[in-house]
Structure formats: structure tokens, C-alpha cells
Coordinates of C-alpha atoms in Angstrom, one line a residue:
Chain A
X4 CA 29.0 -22.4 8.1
X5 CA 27.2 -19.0 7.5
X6 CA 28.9 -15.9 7.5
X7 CA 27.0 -12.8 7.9
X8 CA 27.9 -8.8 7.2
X9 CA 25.7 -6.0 9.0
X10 CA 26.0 -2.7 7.4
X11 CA 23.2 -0.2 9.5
X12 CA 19.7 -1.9 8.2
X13 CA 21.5 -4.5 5.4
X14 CA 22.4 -8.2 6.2
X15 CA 24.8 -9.7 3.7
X16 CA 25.2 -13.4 3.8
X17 CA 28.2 -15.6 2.2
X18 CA 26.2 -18.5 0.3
X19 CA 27.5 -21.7 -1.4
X20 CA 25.0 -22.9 -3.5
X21 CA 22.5 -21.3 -6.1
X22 CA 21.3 -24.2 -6.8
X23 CA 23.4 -24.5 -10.7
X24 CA 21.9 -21.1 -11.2
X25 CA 23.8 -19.3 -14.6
X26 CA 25.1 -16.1 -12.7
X27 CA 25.5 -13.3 -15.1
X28 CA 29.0 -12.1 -15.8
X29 CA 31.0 -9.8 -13.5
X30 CA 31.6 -6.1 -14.6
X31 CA 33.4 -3.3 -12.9
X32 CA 30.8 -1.6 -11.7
X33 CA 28.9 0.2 -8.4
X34 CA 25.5 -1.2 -7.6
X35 CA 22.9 0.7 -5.0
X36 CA 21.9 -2.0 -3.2
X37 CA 19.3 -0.1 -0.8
X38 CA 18.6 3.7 -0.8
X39 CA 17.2 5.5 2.6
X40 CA 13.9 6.9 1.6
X41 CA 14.2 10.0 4.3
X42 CA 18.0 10.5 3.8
X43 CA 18.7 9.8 0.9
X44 CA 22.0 7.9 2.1
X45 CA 22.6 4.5 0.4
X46 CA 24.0 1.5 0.6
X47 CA 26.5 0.3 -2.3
X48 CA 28.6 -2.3 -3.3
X49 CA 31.9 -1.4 -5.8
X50 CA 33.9 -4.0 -7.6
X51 CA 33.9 -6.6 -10.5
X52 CA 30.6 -8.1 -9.6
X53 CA 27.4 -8.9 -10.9
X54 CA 24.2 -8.0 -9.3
X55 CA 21.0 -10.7 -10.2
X56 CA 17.7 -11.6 -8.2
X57 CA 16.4 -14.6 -8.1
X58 CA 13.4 -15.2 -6.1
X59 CA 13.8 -19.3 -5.9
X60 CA 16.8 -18.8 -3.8
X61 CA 15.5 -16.5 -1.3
X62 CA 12.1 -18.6 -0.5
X63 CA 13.9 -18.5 3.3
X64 CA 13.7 -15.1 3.7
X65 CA 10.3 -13.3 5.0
X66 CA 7.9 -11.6 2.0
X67 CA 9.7 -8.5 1.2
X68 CA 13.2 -8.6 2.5
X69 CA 15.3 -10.0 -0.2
X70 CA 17.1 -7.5 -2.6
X71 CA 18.8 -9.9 -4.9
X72 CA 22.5 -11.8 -5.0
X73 CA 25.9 -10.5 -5.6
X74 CA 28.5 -12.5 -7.3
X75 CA 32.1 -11.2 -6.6
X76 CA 35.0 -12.1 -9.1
X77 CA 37.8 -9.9 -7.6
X78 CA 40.1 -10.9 -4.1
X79 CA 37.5 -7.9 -2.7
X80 CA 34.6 -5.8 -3.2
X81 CA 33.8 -2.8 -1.2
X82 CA 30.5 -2.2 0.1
X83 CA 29.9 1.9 1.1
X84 CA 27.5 4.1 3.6
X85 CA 27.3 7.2 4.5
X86 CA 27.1 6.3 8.2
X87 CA 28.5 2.9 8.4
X88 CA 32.0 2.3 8.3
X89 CA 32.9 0.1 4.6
X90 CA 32.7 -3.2 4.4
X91 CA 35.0 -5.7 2.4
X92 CA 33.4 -8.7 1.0
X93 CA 35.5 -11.8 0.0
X94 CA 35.2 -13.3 -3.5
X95 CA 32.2 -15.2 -3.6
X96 CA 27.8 -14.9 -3.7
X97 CA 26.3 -13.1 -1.1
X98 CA 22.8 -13.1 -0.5
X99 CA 21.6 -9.7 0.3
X100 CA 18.2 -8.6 2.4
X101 CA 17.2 -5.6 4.1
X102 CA 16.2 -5.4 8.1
X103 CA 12.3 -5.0 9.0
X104 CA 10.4 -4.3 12.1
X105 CA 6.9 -5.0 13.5
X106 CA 4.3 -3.2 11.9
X107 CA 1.3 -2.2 13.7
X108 CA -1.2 -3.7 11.5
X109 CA 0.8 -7.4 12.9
X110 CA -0.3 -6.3 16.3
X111 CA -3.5 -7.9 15.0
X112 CA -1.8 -11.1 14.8
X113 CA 0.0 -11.0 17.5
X114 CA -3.1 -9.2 20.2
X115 CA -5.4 -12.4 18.5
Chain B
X14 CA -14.9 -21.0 -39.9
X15 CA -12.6 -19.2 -36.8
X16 CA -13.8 -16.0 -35.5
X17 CA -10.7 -15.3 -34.1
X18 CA -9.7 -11.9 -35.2
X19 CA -6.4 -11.5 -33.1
X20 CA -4.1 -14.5 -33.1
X21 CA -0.9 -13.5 -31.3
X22 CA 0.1 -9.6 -30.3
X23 CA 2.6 -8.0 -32.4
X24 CA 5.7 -6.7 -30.7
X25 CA 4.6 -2.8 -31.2
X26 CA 1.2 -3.8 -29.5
X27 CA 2.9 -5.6 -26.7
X28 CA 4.5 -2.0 -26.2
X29 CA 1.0 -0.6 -26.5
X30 CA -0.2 -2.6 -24.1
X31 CA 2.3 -1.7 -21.6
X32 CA 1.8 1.9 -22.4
X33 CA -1.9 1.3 -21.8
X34 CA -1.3 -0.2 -18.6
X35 CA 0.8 2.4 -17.0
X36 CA -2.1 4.5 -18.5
X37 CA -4.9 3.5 -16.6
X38 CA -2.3 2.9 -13.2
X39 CA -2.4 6.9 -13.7
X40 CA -5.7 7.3 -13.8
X41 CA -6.1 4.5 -10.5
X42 CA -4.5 7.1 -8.6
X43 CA -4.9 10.5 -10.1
X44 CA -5.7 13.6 -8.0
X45 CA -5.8 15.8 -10.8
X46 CA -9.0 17.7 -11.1
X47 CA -11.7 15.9 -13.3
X48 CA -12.9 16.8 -16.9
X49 CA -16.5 17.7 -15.8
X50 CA -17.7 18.1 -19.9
X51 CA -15.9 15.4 -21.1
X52 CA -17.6 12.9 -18.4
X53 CA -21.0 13.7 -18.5
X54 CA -20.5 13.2 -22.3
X55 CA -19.3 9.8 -21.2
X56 CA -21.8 9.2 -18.9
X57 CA -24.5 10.2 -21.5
X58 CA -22.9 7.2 -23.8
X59 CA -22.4 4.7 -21.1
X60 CA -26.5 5.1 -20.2
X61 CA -27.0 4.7 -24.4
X62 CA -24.7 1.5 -24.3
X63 CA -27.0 0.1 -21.7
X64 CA -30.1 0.4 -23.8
X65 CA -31.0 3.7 -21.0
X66 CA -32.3 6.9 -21.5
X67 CA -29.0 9.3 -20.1
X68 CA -30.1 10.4 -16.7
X69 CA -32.4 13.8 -16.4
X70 CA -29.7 14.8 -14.4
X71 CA -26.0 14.9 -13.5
X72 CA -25.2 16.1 -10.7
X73 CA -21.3 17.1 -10.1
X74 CA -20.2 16.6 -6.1
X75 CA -16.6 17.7 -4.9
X76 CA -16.4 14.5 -2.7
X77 CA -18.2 11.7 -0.5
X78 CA -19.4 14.7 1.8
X79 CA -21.3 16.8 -1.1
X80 CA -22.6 13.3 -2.6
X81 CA -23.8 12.3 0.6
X82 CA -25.7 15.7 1.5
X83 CA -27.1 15.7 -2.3
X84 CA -28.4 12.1 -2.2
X85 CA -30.2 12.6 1.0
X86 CA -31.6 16.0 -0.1
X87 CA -32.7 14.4 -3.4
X88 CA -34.6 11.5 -2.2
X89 CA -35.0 7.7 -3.8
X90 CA -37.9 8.7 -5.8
X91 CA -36.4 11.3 -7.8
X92 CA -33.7 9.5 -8.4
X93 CA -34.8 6.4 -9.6
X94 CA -33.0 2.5 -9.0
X95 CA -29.2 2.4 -9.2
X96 CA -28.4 1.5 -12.8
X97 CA -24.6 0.5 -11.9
X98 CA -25.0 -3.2 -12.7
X99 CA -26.7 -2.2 -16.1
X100 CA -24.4 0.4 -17.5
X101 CA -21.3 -1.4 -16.0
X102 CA -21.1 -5.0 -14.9
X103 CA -23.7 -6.1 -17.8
X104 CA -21.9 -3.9 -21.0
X105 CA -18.4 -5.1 -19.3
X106 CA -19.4 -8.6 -19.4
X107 CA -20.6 -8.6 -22.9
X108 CA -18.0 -7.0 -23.9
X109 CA -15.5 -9.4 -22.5
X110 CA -17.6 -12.4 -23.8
X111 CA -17.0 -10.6 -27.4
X112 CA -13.7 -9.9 -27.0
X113 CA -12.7 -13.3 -25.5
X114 CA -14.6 -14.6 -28.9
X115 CA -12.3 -13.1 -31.1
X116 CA -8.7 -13.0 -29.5
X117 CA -6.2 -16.4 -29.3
X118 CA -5.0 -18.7 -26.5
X119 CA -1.7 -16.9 -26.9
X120 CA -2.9 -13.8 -26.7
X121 CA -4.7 -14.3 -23.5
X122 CA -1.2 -15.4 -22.3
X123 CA 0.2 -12.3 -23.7
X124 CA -2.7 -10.1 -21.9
X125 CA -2.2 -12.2 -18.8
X126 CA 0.8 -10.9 -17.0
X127 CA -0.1 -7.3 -18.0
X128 CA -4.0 -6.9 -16.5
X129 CA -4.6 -8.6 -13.2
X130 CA -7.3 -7.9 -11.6
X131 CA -6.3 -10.5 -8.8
X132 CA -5.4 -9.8 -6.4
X133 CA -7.1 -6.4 -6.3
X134 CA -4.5 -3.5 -6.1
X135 CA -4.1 -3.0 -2.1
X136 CA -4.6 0.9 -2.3
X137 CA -6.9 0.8 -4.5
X138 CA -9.1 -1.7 -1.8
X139 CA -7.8 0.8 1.1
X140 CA -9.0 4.1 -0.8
X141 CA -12.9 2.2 -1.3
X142 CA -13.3 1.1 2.3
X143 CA -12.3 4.2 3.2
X144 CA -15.1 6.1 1.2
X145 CA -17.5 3.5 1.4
X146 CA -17.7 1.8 4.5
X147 CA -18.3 4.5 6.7
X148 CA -21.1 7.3 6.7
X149 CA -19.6 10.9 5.4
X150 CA -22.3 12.7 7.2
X151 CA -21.7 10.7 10.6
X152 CA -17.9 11.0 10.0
X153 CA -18.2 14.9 9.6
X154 CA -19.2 14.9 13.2
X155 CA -16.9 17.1 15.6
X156 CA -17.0 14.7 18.8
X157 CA -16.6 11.1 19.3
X158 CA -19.4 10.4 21.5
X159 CA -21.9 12.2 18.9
X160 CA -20.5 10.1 16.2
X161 CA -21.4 6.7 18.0
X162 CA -24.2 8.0 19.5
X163 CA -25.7 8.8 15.9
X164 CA -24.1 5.3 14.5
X165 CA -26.4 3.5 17.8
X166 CA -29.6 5.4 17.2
X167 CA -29.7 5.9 13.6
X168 CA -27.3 3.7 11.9
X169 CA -25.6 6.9 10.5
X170 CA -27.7 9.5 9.1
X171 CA -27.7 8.6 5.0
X172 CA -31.0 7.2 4.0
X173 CA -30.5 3.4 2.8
X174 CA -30.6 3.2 -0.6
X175 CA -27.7 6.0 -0.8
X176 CA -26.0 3.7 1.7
X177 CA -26.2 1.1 -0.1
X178 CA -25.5 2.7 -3.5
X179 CA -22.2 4.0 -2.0
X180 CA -21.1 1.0 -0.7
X181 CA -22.0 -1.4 -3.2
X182 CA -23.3 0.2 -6.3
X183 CA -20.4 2.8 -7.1
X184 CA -18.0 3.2 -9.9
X185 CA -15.0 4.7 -9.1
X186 CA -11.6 6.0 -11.0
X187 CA -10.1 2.5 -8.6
X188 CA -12.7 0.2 -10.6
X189 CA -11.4 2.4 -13.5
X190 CA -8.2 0.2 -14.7
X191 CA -10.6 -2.8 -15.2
X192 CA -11.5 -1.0 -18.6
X193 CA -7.8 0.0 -19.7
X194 CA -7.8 -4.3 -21.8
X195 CA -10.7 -3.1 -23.5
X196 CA -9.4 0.4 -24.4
X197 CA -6.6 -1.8 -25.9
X198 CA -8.3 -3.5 -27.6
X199 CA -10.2 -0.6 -28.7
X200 CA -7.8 1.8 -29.8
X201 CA -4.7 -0.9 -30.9
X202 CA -6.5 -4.2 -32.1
X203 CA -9.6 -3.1 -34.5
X204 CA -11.7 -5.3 -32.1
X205 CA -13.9 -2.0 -32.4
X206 CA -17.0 -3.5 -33.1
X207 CA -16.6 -6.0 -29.4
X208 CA -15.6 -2.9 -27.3
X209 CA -17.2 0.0 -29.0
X210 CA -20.3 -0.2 -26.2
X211 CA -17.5 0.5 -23.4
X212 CA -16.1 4.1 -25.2
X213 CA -18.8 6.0 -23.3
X214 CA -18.1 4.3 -19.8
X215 CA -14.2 5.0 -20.4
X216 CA -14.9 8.5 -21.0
X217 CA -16.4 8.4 -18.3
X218 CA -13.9 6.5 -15.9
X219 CA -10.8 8.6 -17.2
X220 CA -12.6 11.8 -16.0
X221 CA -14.2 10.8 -12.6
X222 CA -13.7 10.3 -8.5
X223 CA -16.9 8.4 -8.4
X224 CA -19.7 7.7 -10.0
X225 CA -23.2 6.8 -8.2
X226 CA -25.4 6.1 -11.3
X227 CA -29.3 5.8 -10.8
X228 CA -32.2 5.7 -13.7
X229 CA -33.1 9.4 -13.4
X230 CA -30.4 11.5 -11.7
X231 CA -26.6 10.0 -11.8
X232 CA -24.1 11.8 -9.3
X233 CA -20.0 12.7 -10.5
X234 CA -17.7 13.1 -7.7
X235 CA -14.2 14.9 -8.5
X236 CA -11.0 13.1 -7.6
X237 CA -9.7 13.2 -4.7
X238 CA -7.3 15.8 -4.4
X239 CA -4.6 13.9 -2.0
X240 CA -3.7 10.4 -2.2
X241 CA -0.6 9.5 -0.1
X242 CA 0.8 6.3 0.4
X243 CA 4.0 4.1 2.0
X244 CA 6.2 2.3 -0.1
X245 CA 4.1 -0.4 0.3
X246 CA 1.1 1.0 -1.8
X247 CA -0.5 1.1 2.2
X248 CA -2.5 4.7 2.6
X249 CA -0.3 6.7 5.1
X250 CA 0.7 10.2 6.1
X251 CA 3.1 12.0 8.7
X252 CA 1.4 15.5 8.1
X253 CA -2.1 15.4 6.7
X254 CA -4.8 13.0 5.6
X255 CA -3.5 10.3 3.4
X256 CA -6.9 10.7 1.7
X257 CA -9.1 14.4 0.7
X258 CA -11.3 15.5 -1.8
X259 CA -12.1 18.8 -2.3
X260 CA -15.2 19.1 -0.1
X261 CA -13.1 18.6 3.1
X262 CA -13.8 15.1 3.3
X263 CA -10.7 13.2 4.5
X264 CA -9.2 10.3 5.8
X265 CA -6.2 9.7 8.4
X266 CA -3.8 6.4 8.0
X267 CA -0.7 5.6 9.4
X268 CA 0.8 2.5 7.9
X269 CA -2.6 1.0 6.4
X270 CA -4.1 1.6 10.0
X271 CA -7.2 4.7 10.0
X272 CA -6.6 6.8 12.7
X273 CA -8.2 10.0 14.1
X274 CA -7.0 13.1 12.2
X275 CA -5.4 14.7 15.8
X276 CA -3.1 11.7 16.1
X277 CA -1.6 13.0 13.1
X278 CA -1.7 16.5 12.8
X279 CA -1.1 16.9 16.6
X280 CA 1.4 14.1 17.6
X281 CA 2.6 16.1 20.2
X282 CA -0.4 15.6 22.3
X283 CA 0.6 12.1 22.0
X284 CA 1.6 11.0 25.6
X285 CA 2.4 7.3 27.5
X286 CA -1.1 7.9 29.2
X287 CA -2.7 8.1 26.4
X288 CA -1.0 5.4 24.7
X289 CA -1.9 3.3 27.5
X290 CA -5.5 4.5 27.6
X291 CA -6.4 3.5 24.1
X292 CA -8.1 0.0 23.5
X293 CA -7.7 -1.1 20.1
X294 CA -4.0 -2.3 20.1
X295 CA -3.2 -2.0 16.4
X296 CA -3.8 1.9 17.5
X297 CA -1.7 2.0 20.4
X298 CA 1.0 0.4 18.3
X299 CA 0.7 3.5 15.7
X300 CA 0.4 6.2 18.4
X301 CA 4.3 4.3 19.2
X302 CA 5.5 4.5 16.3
X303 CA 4.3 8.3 15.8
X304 CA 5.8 9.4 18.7
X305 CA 8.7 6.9 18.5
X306 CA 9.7 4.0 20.9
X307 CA 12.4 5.6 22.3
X308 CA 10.4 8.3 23.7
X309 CA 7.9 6.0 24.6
X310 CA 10.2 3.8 26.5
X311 CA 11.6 7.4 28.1
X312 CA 8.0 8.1 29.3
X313 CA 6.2 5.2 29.9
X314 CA 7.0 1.7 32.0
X315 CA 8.0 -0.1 29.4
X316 CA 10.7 -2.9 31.3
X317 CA 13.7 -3.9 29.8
X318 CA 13.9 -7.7 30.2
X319 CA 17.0 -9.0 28.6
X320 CA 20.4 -7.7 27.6
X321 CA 23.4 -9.1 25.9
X322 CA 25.8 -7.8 23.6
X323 CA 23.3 -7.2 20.6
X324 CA 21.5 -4.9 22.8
X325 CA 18.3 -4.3 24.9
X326 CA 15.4 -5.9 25.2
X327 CA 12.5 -3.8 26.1
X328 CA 8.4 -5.1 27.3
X329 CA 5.4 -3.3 28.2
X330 CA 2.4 -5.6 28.9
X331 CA -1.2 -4.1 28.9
X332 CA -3.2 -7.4 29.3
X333 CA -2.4 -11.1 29.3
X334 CA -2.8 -11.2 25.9
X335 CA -1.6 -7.8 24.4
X336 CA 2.5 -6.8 24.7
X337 CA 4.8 -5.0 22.3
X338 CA 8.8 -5.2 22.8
X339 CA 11.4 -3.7 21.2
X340 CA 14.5 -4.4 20.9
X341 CA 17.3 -1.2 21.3
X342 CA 20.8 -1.8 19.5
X343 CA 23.9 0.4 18.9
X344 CA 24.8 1.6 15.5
X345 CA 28.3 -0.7 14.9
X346 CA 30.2 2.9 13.5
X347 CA 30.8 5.3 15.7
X348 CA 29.7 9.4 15.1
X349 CA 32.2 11.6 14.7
X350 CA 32.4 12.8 18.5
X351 CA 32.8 9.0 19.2
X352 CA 29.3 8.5 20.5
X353 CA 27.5 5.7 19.6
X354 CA 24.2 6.2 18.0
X355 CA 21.1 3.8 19.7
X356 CA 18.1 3.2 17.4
X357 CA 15.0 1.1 18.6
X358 CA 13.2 -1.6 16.6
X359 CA 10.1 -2.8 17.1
X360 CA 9.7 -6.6 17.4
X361 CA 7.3 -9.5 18.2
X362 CA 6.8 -9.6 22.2
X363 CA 6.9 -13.5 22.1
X364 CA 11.1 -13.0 22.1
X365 CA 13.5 -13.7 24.6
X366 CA 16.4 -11.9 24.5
X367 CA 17.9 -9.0 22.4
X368 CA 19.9 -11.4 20.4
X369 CA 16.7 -13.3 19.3
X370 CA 15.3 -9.8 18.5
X371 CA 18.2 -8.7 16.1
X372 CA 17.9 -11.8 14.5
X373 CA 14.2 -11.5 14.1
X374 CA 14.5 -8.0 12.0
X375 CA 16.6 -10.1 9.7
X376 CA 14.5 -13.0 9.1
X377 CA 17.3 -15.1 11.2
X378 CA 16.6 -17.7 14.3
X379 CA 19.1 -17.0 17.1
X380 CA 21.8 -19.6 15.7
X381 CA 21.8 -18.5 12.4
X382 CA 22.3 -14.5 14.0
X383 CA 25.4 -16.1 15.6
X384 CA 27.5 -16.7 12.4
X385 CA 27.6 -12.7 12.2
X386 CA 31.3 -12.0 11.2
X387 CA 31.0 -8.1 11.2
X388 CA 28.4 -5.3 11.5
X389 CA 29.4 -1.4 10.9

């Protein structure tokens, strides 16, 4: 079973397999997982983690919304906004994408 | 015996190379203002290279406006036969059949990842069809209705052969990154004697906007002066053109789309009505997303057709065929005064219900949405 984590426009999901990916090894660390262009306001993850992208595991998820994998190896790891209340993610890999909306230019597609 | 002169790249020229690359992605979308002397010593060299006597001559324009005015003042006989494919696509493809000659298997591999010219970069693609494709002296036009009236009668009001050596004979500081291998080659290789008939033509396309190139007189048009895009590399601006050269001409885009220059530098005069008026839908969706869909749900009859606990789903339907939704949701995390903040995303009108909507923005089907555990 899936579980998902909505912080604002930032979907995290719990995944089991990567597929006997090597995932890199976890550091204490913060990583900015998505940065509002206008605002400036930003969406980070804290704790002993490692950060990685790996395009073959995200062939799922639409062109463009995929930001890369987390790997937590630490009971939690706290992920931060500025508007959002914090978020505490379980040990594990998440799979992380950001939220999109219709553009005009697929009105084409969708008015054809 | 080999003629290869370059068997692999060294590990300081694969830095070069990078450098080079991020070089010529400078140049792609400068708006610095052009080296007028140092390109029509370029353009002099570029005519030599082609076995042509250097134009009588050069003729500086501050954008596709002035170029367009000159050309139709000057006239097809002065100016002689476009000389683009000579002094360009010819001298580039010898020089590529001389370079490809004398360089490795491995270090095409090496060059591979670095140069693509495929797919063509997508502002670079936006920026020419803007310049090219339409008619700078119909576009100057004030009022709509003169504009098509002129495009009906006259088919703009550029004589043909500038037409034509706009739109398909041009050389442009866009085309200009296609040079930056040889320059490589050039200036970091020794492949000098291959590439040394391109130096003129790179002076030339390091100093340029455009360049219209004919046997006796060859027009230079500056840079453009703004280039704005989206994150996307698509040509958009909230407040001004997203393209302008110094002669005034400009384009307006919102999100790749063109649009008319009031929609952006007025959006207040934006209105439902109007929204609802205009027939070319990709438009009407821009002219929402300018003035924002919550106003436009505030203002116009857009229906709300479905709710649940994700949120609310919102239609308008102008024909059969053409509907936009979108979906209003409430921020998980409450504001300080303990309101809720309600944002609205646009979605594909083909869904059902808000829940299907939320899901859509995240790439998710409906079941997959409902393994959500929290949202803030």
C-alpha cells in the first residue's frame, strides 16, 4: 500500500522498491527539495538522509514532475515550509514530485 | 595512412569544451548590444570564405521593423540574390566534412552529449517564428481590422523576396550556437586548417541579432534588447514584451502562447465578457490565467459540479467541444488568524470530481490519491 505526504504543491510518496538501485550513503544534512520562484519560500527535508535522482524510477510520473528520491536512515526526518505546517517522514525512500496544472497551450489538446 | 588528427579529447579540452558550450548558450540569448565593427569585419570574411566579393554594403538595422522598412526601400535589384546558403550552409558543411575527417569515433562520443542540435532549443525556435513568421510592417499596424485587412489584400506589405529572405534565408545569433563545435575545434584542437573558413562567420555570429545576407548589400540587425522567458525556456512576460529590439519591435507571450500587447500591459481591462468573447481557446485560457481563476470564477458562470472533501470542482463550457475546470482546494495549514487559505488549479475538464482533480495535479489516478496519509 502507498502512502502519500502533501506539503502545499509537494507530493511525497513512501516506495518499496528501487529496483536494486545502490542509494548513496546517508549524511546529516538539509536538502531544498523545491524553491518558490515568486516567494522565495522553500520546501526542505532535515535529517540523516541522502538525496539521489534517478530518472528510471520515476518513468510513472508525467514529464517534468519528478525531483528525485530521498533515502532516510534515522527513526525521522523533518520536512519544513514556510507556510505548511512540518512534516515527519518515517525511515525509508520517498519518491518526491512537484504539483502541476493545465497549461494553456494543452487547451490545444484538449479544444482538438 | 590515418588522417585522423584528434583521437580522443584530453581532460583540459573536455573542460574547454564545456566552457565553449556555455559560451555560445550566452551568445543564443544575449541582449547585449552588438559589436557593429567587429561584425562587419566578420561579415567581410564570411563573404571571402565563400569565394564572394564582401557585399557593397552593410547596412546596420536596430530590429525586424528597420530591416523590414530598409529592404523594401532598397529593392531586389540592388540588393542582389540572398547569399545565405553560400556563405553559411555550404562553408558549414565543408567544414564539418573536414572536421569529421580528422577527429575519432571517441571523440564524436565525447562531442556528442555537449552539442545537440536536436532537438532544436525551444526558445530559440519561439524567438524565430516570432521574427520570422509574421510581417513587421503589417504587425506595426495600430488596429486589428487594418492588420487583416492588409494580410487579405496584400499578403502583408514586404515585397517577396524580403519575405522570403526573412523567413527562410536569415542567420541569426539562435543559429549562432551551431558554430561554437567548430570554434572548439578552432581555438582548442589545431584543427585550424578544417575550420579556419568559419572565423569570419563566427565573428560575425558573436556580434549580431540577425543577419539577411544578399550578393550586393547584406543587412545587420542588433540584438534584441529583451528576451524573457518561464522556467521552461517558453517566451513569457507578466509586464512587457517577452521579446524587443531596439526599434520598437516587440512580441507579447504568456506561457509560450503570443498574445496582444494590451492583454499584458493592461490586464485589468481583462473581464469574463471578454474572456468569453474571444475565439481561439488556447487565448481565453491565458486571458484566465492573467486575471486568475478565482476572479474569473467570481465574475463569470463558471458552475461548480462536484465537491468532496479535496475540494471544489469548478466548469464553464463555451461549446460542445471546448471547457476548462478547475479544481479549488484549501491549504491543509491554517493562517495565523485561523483562516484557511483557498487556491485554484487549473485542470483537464474531462474530470469528475475534485478528488480526481487533486489527483490529476499530482500525476495520480483517483485510487492511488486515496492512500494520502497527511497533507499540511
Amino acid at each position: 500500500m502507498k502512502e502519500l505526504y502533501a506539503q502545499g504543491d509537494l507530493l511525497i510518496e513512501r516506495v518499496s522498491d528501487i529496483c536494486g538501485r545502490s542509494i548513496p550513503p546517508a549524511t546529516d544534512c538539509a536538502v531544498v527539495l523545491a524553491e518558490g520562484e515568486l516567494t522565495g519560500h522553500n520546501h526542505t527535508v532535515f535529517g540523516k538522509l541522502s538525496f539521489f535522482r534517478d530518472d528510471g524510477l520515476a518513468r510513472d510520473i508525467p514529464r517534468g514532475l519528478y525531483i528525485g528520491h530521498i533515502a532516510i536512515d534515522a527513526p525521522t526526518a523533518r520536512v519544513t515550509h514556510q507556510e505548511h505546517a512540518a512534516i515527519d517522514l518515517p525511515t525509508g525512500t520517498y519518491r518526491v514530485r512537484r504539483q502541476r496544472e493545465l497549461d494553456p497551450e494543452d487547451a490545444r489538446i484538449v479544444a482538438d | 595512412m590515418s588522417r585522423i588528427e584528434l583521437a580522443r579529447l584530453s581532460a583540459e579540452q573536455v573542460v574547454a569544451l564545456s566552457r565553449q558550450h556555455a559560451r555560445w548558450e550566452g551568445i543564443r540569448t544575449s541582449t547585449a548590444r552588438a559589436d557593429r565593427a567587429a561584425a562587419n569585419d566578420g561579415v567581410k570574411a564570411a563573404y571571402r570564405a565563400a569565394r564572394l566579393a564582401p557585399p557593397d554594403e552593410i547596412i546596420w538595422c536596430e530590429g525586424p521593423l528597420e530591416v523590414a522598412r530598409a529592404g523594401a526601400q532598397t529593392g531586389h535589384a540592388v540588393a542582389g540574390e540572398n547569399v545565405k546558403a553560400l556563405i553559411v550552409d555550404s562553408v558549414l558543411r565543408d567544414v564539418a566534412y573536414a572536421v569529421d575527417a580528422a577527429i575519432g569515433s571517441e571523440v564524436r562520443t565525447q562531442i556528442a552529449g555537449t552539442f545537440r542540435t536536436h532537438p532544436p532549443n525551444q526558445t530559440s525556435a519561439a524567438v524565430i517564428a516570432a521574427v520570422t513568421l509574421r510581417d513587421p510592417l503589417v504587425q506595426e499596424r495600430r488596429f486589428q481590422f487594418v492588420r487583416q485587412l492588409m494580410r487579405r489584400l496584400q499578403g502583408g506589405t514586404l515585397p517577396r523576396w524580403m519575405r522570403t529572405s526573412l523567413r527562410d534565408s536569415g542567420f541569426s545569433q539562435h543559429d549562432a550556437p551551431s558554430l561554437g563545435i567548430f570554434q572548439f575545434f578552432h581555438d582548442t584542437c589545431g584543427l585550424k586548417t578544417q575550420t579556419e573558413r568559419l572565423t569570419g562567420l563566427i565573428q560575425a555570429a558573436t556580434n549580431i541579432g540577425w543577419m539577411l545576407p544578399h550578393s550586393r548589400v547584406c543587412w545587420l540587425v542588433d540584438r534584441h534588447n529583451i528576451l524573457r522567458t518561464d522556467d521552461r525556456g517558453r517566451l513569457h512576460s507578466a509586464n512587457g514584451p517577452a521579446i524587443a529590439f531596439p526599434d520598437g519591435w516587440s512580441f507579447y507571450a504568456w506561457k509560450g502562447v503570443a498574445l496582444p500587447a494590451w492583454m499584458i500591459e493592461r490586464p485589468h481591462e481583462i473581464t469574463a465578457a471578454r474572456i468569453d468573447r474571444e475565439p481561439e481557446p488556447v487565448v481565453r485560457r491565458c486571458m484566465i490565467d492573467i486575471m486568475t481563476p478565482e476572479k474569473y470564477i467570481r465574475e463569470g458562470d463558471a458552475v461548480p459540479i462536484a465537491e468532496d472533501d479535496t475540494g471544489i470542482l469548478w466548469t464553464k463550457s463555451w461549446t460542445t467541444w471546448d471547457s476548462w475546470a478547475a479544481v479549488q482546494v484549501r491549504n491543509g495549514t491554517a493562517e495565523p488568524d485561523g483562516t484557511y487559505r483557498q487556491y485554484f488549479l487549473q485542470v483537464p475538464p474531462t474530470v469528475q470530481s475534485a478528488r480526481q482533480a487533486v489527483a490529476w495535479t499530482y500525476g495520480l489516478t483517483e485510487l492511488e490519491y486515496m492512500a494520502l496519509k497527511q497533507r499540511t
